[in-house]
Amino acid sequence: MAITRKPLAAVAVAALAAATLVACGSGDDGDGGGSKAEGTKGGTAIFYNGPRNTEHWDPQRMYIGRDLNNSGRLFYRSLVAFPASNDPVEGTTPVPDLATDTGTSEQEGKVWKFTVRDDVKWEDGKPITCEDFKYGASRNFATDVIIGGPANYLFTYLDIPTGKDGLPEYKGPYKKTGQDLFDKAVTCDGNTITYNMKKPWPDFPQSMASLRYMDPYRADLDKGDANNFVIISNGPYKLDGKWTEGTGAKFVRNENWDEKTDTIRKALPDQWDFREGDADEAIYEQMFADDGDAQYGVTERRIPPTFYGRIPEAGDRYTKVESPYVDYVLPNFNSDVFKNKACREALKFATDKAAWIQAGGGEKAFKPAYSIVNPGVPGYKKNAAFADIPDAGDTAKAQAALADCPAPKPVKIKFTYSGGTPTSDKQAAALKESWDKAGFKTELDPLEDTYYDVIQKPEADFDVTWGGWGADWPSIGTVIPPLMDSRINLTGDSNGNDYGNYKGGPEVDAMIDAAYAETDLDAAATKWAELDAKLGEDVAYIPLEITLFNFLHGGKVTGYSNNVSVNGYADLALIGVEK
């Protein structure tokens, strides 16, 4: 899943979490202590979204880690979910949520059945039905309307034929083209829903617990794109009025949520106040002062480097976490410049990831990355295409490659990135300096209010862009195909998560299919690593770093924990506030 820049996406990776999550801490290391014990019901908690606006609250369109985690703890529920735990095994093992159990599988995972509880309701009091889950799944196939989410998983697995364009012949509930095909793949019998796959999918429950694309949805309330910020709650909170992009909204208790049906969400505060638009520096001025509203606040915004010297004064309100996310840049294969491999090779050698890291806060903020895959994901290997390049880049090799680049010199390129903060702009400037030193002439194009919904447009005008990603669950198969399989990403309306518009062709397609088909996990990991090596040869991406989370929370926040179940972010299922 993706990271908002101001992160992923979120990741539920037991192996990764065991190695990387650090307890709430005191002092500058964040490796001991913790926040106050569990609180009582009442009061108002604050979540600072910061300068990076939420792009979607539509569950089938969400793919940002922060928003996936928060919505799943406050107002959206699914058949299964991850418990509020930081245990690397327990925290990444699905438990029943709106279903009576974690599902039963047949034919080695080709058929999955779940029974919906008969005592759960929507915010208006109507029961949540099997048909609501079926309709929610169907929305993923409306690729001209429901844009931005992880529909690629259903395209890969659900037993629906594909057309000549490589996309499913079912076109979603608005057009209803191929509706009979979907009705065979997903069926309802009373409260029991059955999903029929074209190939085994043993970790289907993990995908539902990690993401929101399989959440139920109300057909009678669906207005397509107009519902992007409409929240139809089945969790403990509901929207109070409307969501205002750039400002936020308040969430109040949902009187039709029954805590007896929910073992995960404690729902302690009476209200959650979500605030958008504040700069990171403004948020942390308040958080370090720990007075006023900030005493009740939490955030997914990382501490800006200019505040690092003040970390010791925060005591046990400071937390450090090695995240599951990798940041990278992508040459745009639709660009007149980067259609050419020599031009991409020049960019690869010219990239100074050491300068990027230093500009972003140094070793406290990042670790160098040598693949788009996080080292904690089973089967990880350094990508040979990047492993031997100095972290500061190799200007001489970049200049040699640029000599073979047919574009006019200096080679003009536009770098579109998630900007709007001093840190992100300094990092972009560091890359510009290294690229220009090699012979490029870089125009910086920061996007401040929104990001992914811009770069996901195939016609977007950029030559290079930034991305951040973490595995959706512990498999390289939740990294490379979602990002690089053109068959499930590229449509006329969106490039999905393939922001660089990469098309690997029949060779890459065959490698992806072979890795998916491999039932032995070790053999599959080897095939995924071979595919990653091919992506490196094509310069489909250039890895930068592994993100380290440095967080602060308010002094009157109780039950604070950066759990593995929510990818190292604050777990809102447990948080309360002192009254």
PDB file of C-alpha atoms in Angstrom, residues 106-333:
ATOM      1  CA  GLU A 106     -11.865 -25.323  -0.279  1.00  0.00           C
ATOM      2  CA  GLN A 107      -9.765 -26.562  -3.189  1.00  0.00           C
ATOM      3  CA  GLU A 108      -6.554 -25.302  -1.554  1.00  0.00           C
ATOM      4  CA  GLY A 109      -7.796 -21.731  -1.394  1.00  0.00           C
ATOM      5  CA  LYS A 110      -9.697 -21.486  -4.692  1.00  0.00           C
ATOM      6  CA  VAL A 111     -13.019 -21.170  -2.874  1.00  0.00           C
ATOM      7  CA  TRP A 112     -13.578 -19.049   0.248  1.00  0.00           C
ATOM      8  CA  LYS A 113     -16.772 -18.881   2.332  1.00  0.00           C
ATOM      9  CA  PHE A 114     -17.686 -16.470   5.137  1.00  0.00           C
ATOM     10  CA  THR A 115     -20.884 -16.057   7.137  1.00  0.00           C
ATOM     11  CA  VAL A 116     -21.939 -12.498   7.987  1.00  0.00           C
ATOM     12  CA  ARG A 117     -23.058 -11.930  11.578  1.00  0.00           C
ATOM     13  CA  ASP A 118     -26.805 -11.385  11.955  1.00  0.00           C
ATOM     14  CA  ASP A 119     -26.457  -8.724  14.690  1.00  0.00           C
ATOM     15  CA  VAL A 120     -24.444  -5.978  12.927  1.00  0.00           C
ATOM     16  CA  LYS A 121     -25.865  -2.780  11.441  1.00  0.00           C
ATOM     17  CA  TRP A 122     -25.116   0.273   9.336  1.00  0.00           C
ATOM     18  CA  GLU A 123     -25.249   3.706  10.934  1.00  0.00           C
ATOM     19  CA  ASP A 124     -28.899   4.117   9.865  1.00  0.00           C
ATOM     20  CA  GLY A 125     -29.885   0.901  11.615  1.00  0.00           C
ATOM     21  CA  LYS A 126     -30.224  -1.297   8.537  1.00  0.00           C
ATOM     22  CA  PRO A 127     -28.620  -4.754   8.846  1.00  0.00           C
ATOM     23  CA  ILE A 128     -25.332  -5.470   7.077  1.00  0.00           C
ATOM     24  CA  THR A 129     -26.031  -8.222   4.561  1.00  0.00           C
ATOM     25  CA  CYS A 130     -24.214 -10.668   2.349  1.00  0.00           C
ATOM     26  CA  GLU A 131     -25.420  -8.634  -0.625  1.00  0.00           C
ATOM     27  CA  ASP A 132     -23.672  -5.550   0.789  1.00  0.00           C
ATOM     28  CA  PHE A 133     -20.372  -7.429   0.717  1.00  0.00           C
ATOM     29  CA  LYS A 134     -21.033  -8.692  -2.796  1.00  0.00           C
ATOM     30  CA  TYR A 135     -21.842  -5.192  -4.005  1.00  0.00           C
ATOM     31  CA  GLY A 136     -18.716  -3.756  -2.331  1.00  0.00           C
ATOM     32  CA  ALA A 137     -16.536  -6.260  -4.189  1.00  0.00           C
ATOM     33  CA  SER A 138     -18.281  -5.467  -7.481  1.00  0.00           C
ATOM     34  CA  ARG A 139     -17.367  -1.764  -7.291  1.00  0.00           C
ATOM     35  CA  ASN A 140     -13.672  -2.599  -7.779  1.00  0.00           C
ATOM     36  CA  PHE A 141     -14.386  -3.494 -11.402  1.00  0.00           C
ATOM     37  CA  ALA A 142     -15.716  -0.043 -12.327  1.00  0.00           C
ATOM     38  CA  THR A 143     -12.247   1.152 -13.315  1.00  0.00           C
ATOM     39  CA  ASP A 144     -13.555   4.320 -14.922  1.00  0.00           C
ATOM     40  CA  VAL A 145     -15.107   5.465 -11.621  1.00  0.00           C
ATOM     41  CA  ILE A 146     -13.551   3.603  -8.682  1.00  0.00           C
ATOM     42  CA  ILE A 147      -9.956   4.714  -9.183  1.00  0.00           C
ATOM     43  CA  GLY A 148      -7.011   4.493  -6.786  1.00  0.00           C
ATOM     44  CA  GLY A 149      -7.683   1.312  -4.815  1.00  0.00           C
ATOM     45  CA  PRO A 150      -6.187  -2.201  -4.816  1.00  0.00           C
ATOM     46  CA  ALA A 151      -8.616  -3.700  -7.351  1.00  0.00           C
ATOM     47  CA  ASN A 152      -5.654  -5.430  -9.002  1.00  0.00           C
ATOM     48  CA  TYR A 153      -5.879  -8.281  -6.487  1.00  0.00           C
ATOM     49  CA  LEU A 154      -9.407  -9.160  -7.565  1.00  0.00           C
ATOM     50  CA  PHE A 155      -8.415  -8.825 -11.214  1.00  0.00           C
ATOM     51  CA  THR A 156      -5.639 -11.345 -10.560  1.00  0.00           C
ATOM     52  CA  TYR A 157      -7.554 -13.907  -8.516  1.00  0.00           C
ATOM     53  CA  LEU A 158     -11.345 -13.701  -8.826  1.00  0.00           C
ATOM     54  CA  ASP A 159     -12.699 -16.173 -11.386  1.00  0.00           C
ATOM     55  CA  ILE A 160     -13.762 -13.699 -14.050  1.00  0.00           C
ATOM     56  CA  PRO A 161     -12.488 -14.007 -17.644  1.00  0.00           C
ATOM     57  CA  THR A 162     -10.283 -11.286 -19.093  1.00  0.00           C
ATOM     58  CA  GLY A 163     -10.780  -9.634 -22.440  1.00  0.00           C
ATOM     59  CA  LYS A 164      -8.320  -8.834 -25.202  1.00  0.00           C
ATOM     60  CA  ASP A 165      -7.213  -5.740 -23.268  1.00  0.00           C
ATOM     61  CA  GLY A 166      -6.119  -7.947 -20.358  1.00  0.00           C
ATOM     62  CA  LEU A 167      -8.799  -6.509 -18.065  1.00  0.00           C
ATOM     63  CA  PRO A 168     -11.791  -8.371 -16.621  1.00  0.00           C
ATOM     64  CA  GLU A 169     -14.825  -8.689 -18.882  1.00  0.00           C
ATOM     65  CA  TYR A 170     -16.984  -7.576 -15.973  1.00  0.00           C
ATOM     66  CA  LYS A 171     -17.082  -3.759 -15.908  1.00  0.00           C
ATOM     67  CA  GLY A 172     -18.687  -3.095 -12.541  1.00  0.00           C
ATOM     68  CA  PRO A 173     -22.175  -2.378 -11.185  1.00  0.00           C
ATOM     69  CA  TYR A 174     -22.750   0.903 -13.023  1.00  0.00           C
ATOM     70  CA  LYS A 175     -22.394  -0.457 -16.557  1.00  0.00           C
ATOM     71  CA  LYS A 176     -23.318  -4.042 -15.586  1.00  0.00           C
ATOM     72  CA  THR A 177     -21.391  -5.391 -18.594  1.00  0.00           C
ATOM     73  CA  GLY A 178     -20.567  -9.007 -17.762  1.00  0.00           C
ATOM     74  CA  GLN A 179     -22.737  -8.980 -14.623  1.00  0.00           C
ATOM     75  CA  ASP A 180     -23.475 -12.694 -15.047  1.00  0.00           C
ATOM     76  CA  LEU A 181     -19.742 -13.417 -14.837  1.00  0.00           C
ATOM     77  CA  PHE A 182     -19.455 -11.631 -11.508  1.00  0.00           C
ATOM     78  CA  ASP A 183     -22.620 -13.296 -10.192  1.00  0.00           C
ATOM     79  CA  LYS A 184     -20.983 -16.679 -10.761  1.00  0.00           C
ATOM     80  CA  ALA A 185     -17.737 -15.638  -9.101  1.00  0.00           C
ATOM     81  CA  VAL A 186     -19.355 -14.155  -5.975  1.00  0.00           C
ATOM     82  CA  THR A 187     -22.533 -15.694  -4.602  1.00  0.00           C
ATOM     83  CA  CYS A 188     -24.805 -15.212  -1.596  1.00  0.00           C
ATOM     84  CA  ASP A 189     -26.803 -17.901   0.182  1.00  0.00           C
ATOM     85  CA  GLY A 190     -28.545 -16.246   3.087  1.00  0.00           C
ATOM     86  CA  ASN A 191     -25.769 -14.758   5.240  1.00  0.00           C
ATOM     87  CA  THR A 192     -23.048 -16.847   3.585  1.00  0.00           C
ATOM     88  CA  ILE A 193     -20.891 -15.277   0.886  1.00  0.00           C
ATOM     89  CA  THR A 194     -18.717 -17.394  -1.405  1.00  0.00           C
ATOM     90  CA  TYR A 195     -15.778 -16.123  -3.448  1.00  0.00           C
ATOM     91  CA  ASN A 196     -14.635 -18.338  -6.336  1.00  0.00           C
ATOM     92  CA  MET A 197     -11.032 -17.831  -7.449  1.00  0.00           C
ATOM     93  CA  LYS A 198      -9.333 -18.799 -10.702  1.00  0.00           C
ATOM     94  CA  LYS A 199      -6.287 -19.979  -8.732  1.00  0.00           C
ATOM     95  CA  PRO A 200      -5.493 -20.673  -5.069  1.00  0.00           C
ATOM     96  CA  TRP A 201      -5.374 -17.655  -2.799  1.00  0.00           C
ATOM     97  CA  PRO A 202      -4.428 -18.961   0.645  1.00  0.00           C
ATOM     98  CA  ASP A 203      -3.862 -15.496   2.128  1.00  0.00           C
ATOM     99  CA  PHE A 204      -7.185 -13.994   0.998  1.00  0.00           C
ATOM    100  CA  PRO A 205      -8.194 -13.238   4.630  1.00  0.00           C
ATOM    101  CA  GLN A 206      -4.931 -11.321   5.125  1.00  0.00           C
ATOM    102  CA  SER A 207      -5.772  -9.144   2.139  1.00  0.00           C
ATOM    103  CA  MET A 208      -9.161  -8.253   3.610  1.00  0.00           C
ATOM    104  CA  ALA A 209      -7.663  -7.468   7.014  1.00  0.00           C
ATOM    105  CA  SER A 210      -4.947  -5.281   5.455  1.00  0.00           C
ATOM    106  CA  LEU A 211      -7.080  -3.319   2.984  1.00  0.00           C
ATOM    107  CA  ARG A 212     -10.635  -1.994   2.589  1.00  0.00           C
ATOM    108  CA  TYR A 213     -11.445  -3.070  -0.982  1.00  0.00           C
ATOM    109  CA  MET A 214     -13.586  -6.010   0.178  1.00  0.00           C
ATOM    110  CA  ASP A 215     -15.625  -3.942   2.644  1.00  0.00           C
ATOM    111  CA  PRO A 216     -19.418  -3.967   2.334  1.00  0.00           C
ATOM    112  CA  TYR A 217     -21.124  -1.093   0.537  1.00  0.00           C
ATOM    113  CA  ARG A 218     -24.716   0.073   0.221  1.00  0.00           C
ATOM    114  CA  ALA A 219     -25.985  -0.108  -3.360  1.00  0.00           C
ATOM    115  CA  ASP A 220     -28.918   2.141  -2.474  1.00  0.00           C
ATOM    116  CA  LEU A 221     -26.546   4.906  -1.316  1.00  0.00           C
ATOM    117  CA  ASP A 222     -23.922   4.598  -4.047  1.00  0.00           C
ATOM    118  CA  LYS A 223     -23.419   7.724  -6.160  1.00  0.00           C
ATOM    119  CA  GLY A 224     -20.106   6.688  -7.705  1.00  0.00           C
ATOM    120  CA  ASP A 225     -17.407   9.348  -7.740  1.00  0.00           C
ATOM    121  CA  ALA A 226     -19.681  11.735  -5.826  1.00  0.00           C
ATOM    122  CA  ASN A 227     -19.291   9.421  -2.809  1.00  0.00           C
ATOM    123  CA  ASN A 228     -15.531   9.905  -2.590  1.00  0.00           C
ATOM    124  CA  PHE A 229     -15.767  11.635   0.799  1.00  0.00           C
ATOM    125  CA  VAL A 230     -19.075  10.110   1.895  1.00  0.00           C
ATOM    126  CA  ILE A 231     -18.677   7.776   4.871  1.00  0.00           C
ATOM    127  CA  ILE A 232     -21.350   5.121   5.411  1.00  0.00           C
ATOM    128  CA  SER A 233     -20.306   3.861   8.810  1.00  0.00           C
ATOM    129  CA  ASN A 234     -20.653   0.420  10.348  1.00  0.00           C
ATOM    130  CA  GLY A 235     -18.070   1.053  13.076  1.00  0.00           C
ATOM    131  CA  PRO A 236     -18.124   2.839  16.434  1.00  0.00           C
ATOM    132  CA  TYR A 237     -18.028   6.374  14.982  1.00  0.00           C
ATOM    133  CA  LYS A 238     -19.861   8.216  12.225  1.00  0.00           C
ATOM    134  CA  LEU A 239     -19.211  11.476  10.430  1.00  0.00           C
ATOM    135  CA  ASP A 240     -20.755  14.529  12.085  1.00  0.00           C
ATOM    136  CA  GLY A 241     -21.924  16.451   9.034  1.00  0.00           C
ATOM    137  CA  LYS A 242     -19.663  16.425   5.962  1.00  0.00           C
ATOM    138  CA  TRP A 243     -15.959  15.930   5.393  1.00  0.00           C
ATOM    139  CA  THR A 244     -14.300  19.142   4.182  1.00  0.00           C
ATOM    140  CA  GLU A 245     -11.156  18.533   2.168  1.00  0.00           C
ATOM    141  CA  GLY A 246      -8.308  20.615   3.569  1.00  0.00           C
ATOM    142  CA  THR A 247     -10.077  21.146   6.905  1.00  0.00           C
ATOM    143  CA  GLY A 248     -11.316  17.742   8.094  1.00  0.00           C
ATOM    144  CA  ALA A 249     -14.340  16.918  10.233  1.00  0.00           C
ATOM    145  CA  LYS A 250     -15.491  15.477  13.538  1.00  0.00           C
ATOM    146  CA  PHE A 251     -16.617  11.938  14.189  1.00  0.00           C
ATOM    147  CA  VAL A 252     -19.175  11.174  16.870  1.00  0.00           C
ATOM    148  CA  ARG A 253     -20.483   7.940  18.321  1.00  0.00           C
ATOM    149  CA  ASN A 254     -22.529   5.689  16.049  1.00  0.00           C
ATOM    150  CA  GLU A 255     -25.532   4.660  18.117  1.00  0.00           C
ATOM    151  CA  ASN A 256     -26.098   1.606  15.893  1.00  0.00           C
ATOM    152  CA  TRP A 257     -22.675   0.123  16.637  1.00  0.00           C
ATOM    153  CA  ASP A 258     -22.893  -2.536  19.335  1.00  0.00           C
ATOM    154  CA  GLU A 259     -19.669  -3.007  21.257  1.00  0.00           C
ATOM    155  CA  LYS A 260     -20.730  -6.578  22.103  1.00  0.00           C
ATOM    156  CA  THR A 261     -20.220  -7.444  18.411  1.00  0.00           C
ATOM    157  CA  ASP A 262     -16.712  -5.925  18.294  1.00  0.00           C
ATOM    158  CA  THR A 263     -13.695  -7.376  20.105  1.00  0.00           C
ATOM    159  CA  ILE A 264     -11.194  -5.023  18.446  1.00  0.00           C
ATOM    160  CA  ARG A 265     -12.267  -1.391  18.885  1.00  0.00           C
ATOM    161  CA  LYS A 266     -12.467   0.051  22.408  1.00  0.00           C
ATOM    162  CA  ALA A 267     -13.989   3.331  21.144  1.00  0.00           C
ATOM    163  CA  LEU A 268     -13.031   5.305  24.254  1.00  0.00           C
ATOM    164  CA  PRO A 269     -13.278   8.992  23.155  1.00  0.00           C
ATOM    165  CA  ASP A 270     -16.751  10.426  22.664  1.00  0.00           C
ATOM    166  CA  GLN A 271     -15.449  12.269  19.613  1.00  0.00           C
ATOM    167  CA  TRP A 272     -12.547  12.225  17.184  1.00  0.00           C
ATOM    168  CA  ASP A 273     -11.577  15.577  15.688  1.00  0.00           C
ATOM    169  CA  PHE A 274      -9.667  15.110  12.411  1.00  0.00           C
ATOM    170  CA  ARG A 275      -7.767  18.223  11.366  1.00  0.00           C
ATOM    171  CA  GLU A 276      -6.248  18.758   7.928  1.00  0.00           C
ATOM    172  CA  GLY A 277      -4.086  21.549   6.577  1.00  0.00           C
ATOM    173  CA  ASP A 278      -1.569  22.282   9.334  1.00  0.00           C
ATOM    174  CA  ALA A 279       2.113  22.226   8.394  1.00  0.00           C
ATOM    175  CA  ASP A 280       4.255  19.593  10.106  1.00  0.00           C
ATOM    176  CA  GLU A 281       6.228  22.294  11.883  1.00  0.00           C
ATOM    177  CA  ALA A 282       3.048  23.872  13.246  1.00  0.00           C
ATOM    178  CA  ILE A 283       1.802  20.508  14.491  1.00  0.00           C
ATOM    179  CA  TYR A 284       5.035  19.736  16.311  1.00  0.00           C
ATOM    180  CA  GLU A 285       5.355  23.178  17.865  1.00  0.00           C
ATOM    181  CA  GLN A 286       2.084  22.334  19.592  1.00  0.00           C
ATOM    182  CA  MET A 287       3.017  18.720  20.317  1.00  0.00           C
ATOM    183  CA  PHE A 288       6.333  19.566  21.970  1.00  0.00           C
ATOM    184  CA  ALA A 289       4.707  22.352  24.005  1.00  0.00           C
ATOM    185  CA  ASP A 290       2.057  19.798  25.057  1.00  0.00           C
ATOM    186  CA  ASP A 291      -0.563  22.344  25.982  1.00  0.00           C
ATOM    187  CA  GLY A 292      -4.068  23.139  24.804  1.00  0.00           C
ATOM    188  CA  ASP A 293      -5.639  20.793  22.256  1.00  0.00           C
ATOM    189  CA  ALA A 294      -2.288  19.178  21.446  1.00  0.00           C
ATOM    190  CA  GLN A 295      -2.376  17.335  24.798  1.00  0.00           C
ATOM    191  CA  TYR A 296      -5.130  15.175  23.292  1.00  0.00           C
ATOM    192  CA  GLY A 297      -3.498  14.749  19.899  1.00  0.00           C
ATOM    193  CA  VAL A 298      -1.864  12.015  17.831  1.00  0.00           C
ATOM    194  CA  THR A 299      -0.542  12.162  14.282  1.00  0.00           C
ATOM    195  CA  GLU A 300       1.045  10.135  11.514  1.00  0.00           C
ATOM    196  CA  ARG A 301       3.231  13.118  10.594  1.00  0.00           C
ATOM    197  CA  ARG A 302       6.882  12.443  11.296  1.00  0.00           C
ATOM    198  CA  ILE A 303       8.876  14.804  13.494  1.00  0.00           C
ATOM    199  CA  PRO A 304      10.622  17.330  11.208  1.00  0.00           C
ATOM    200  CA  PRO A 305      14.451  17.183  11.413  1.00  0.00           C
ATOM    201  CA  THR A 306      14.587  20.730  12.814  1.00  0.00           C
ATOM    202  CA  PHE A 307      12.920  19.379  15.979  1.00  0.00           C
ATOM    203  CA  TYR A 308      15.280  16.433  16.563  1.00  0.00           C
ATOM    204  CA  GLY A 309      17.233  18.339  19.206  1.00  0.00           C
ATOM    205  CA  ARG A 310      14.075  18.656  21.282  1.00  0.00           C
ATOM    206  CA  ILE A 311      13.245  14.946  21.350  1.00  0.00           C
ATOM    207  CA  PRO A 312      14.794  14.313  24.815  1.00  0.00           C
ATOM    208  CA  GLU A 313      12.378  16.771  26.415  1.00  0.00           C
ATOM    209  CA  ALA A 314       9.397  14.710  25.227  1.00  0.00           C
ATOM    210  CA  GLY A 315      10.190  11.743  27.475  1.00  0.00           C
ATOM    211  CA  ASP A 316       7.897   8.764  26.966  1.00  0.00           C
ATOM    212  CA  ARG A 317       5.706  10.700  24.529  1.00  0.00           C
ATOM    213  CA  TYR A 318       8.328   9.972  21.845  1.00  0.00           C
ATOM    214  CA  THR A 319       8.198   6.815  19.704  1.00  0.00           C
ATOM    215  CA  LYS A 320      10.613   5.556  17.056  1.00  0.00           C
ATOM    216  CA  VAL A 321       9.572   2.846  14.580  1.00  0.00           C
ATOM    217  CA  GLU A 322      11.324   1.363  11.560  1.00  0.00           C
ATOM    218  CA  SER A 323       8.523   1.417   9.051  1.00  0.00           C
ATOM    219  CA  PRO A 324       7.643  -1.181   6.391  1.00  0.00           C
ATOM    220  CA  TYR A 325       7.866   1.445   3.651  1.00  0.00           C
ATOM    221  CA  VAL A 326      10.408   2.006   0.891  1.00  0.00           C
ATOM    222  CA  ASP A 327      10.624   5.324  -0.966  1.00  0.00           C
ATOM    223  CA  TYR A 328      11.694   5.356  -4.614  1.00  0.00           C
ATOM    224  CA  VAL A 329      11.597   7.420  -7.796  1.00  0.00           C
ATOM    225  CA  LEU A 330      10.126   6.296 -11.096  1.00  0.00           C
ATOM    226  CA  PRO A 331      11.098   7.356 -14.619  1.00  0.00           C
ATOM    227  CA  ASN A 332       7.916   7.866 -16.638  1.00  0.00           C
ATOM    228  CA  PHE A 333       7.885   5.440 -19.560  1.00  0.00           C
TER     229      PHE A 333
END
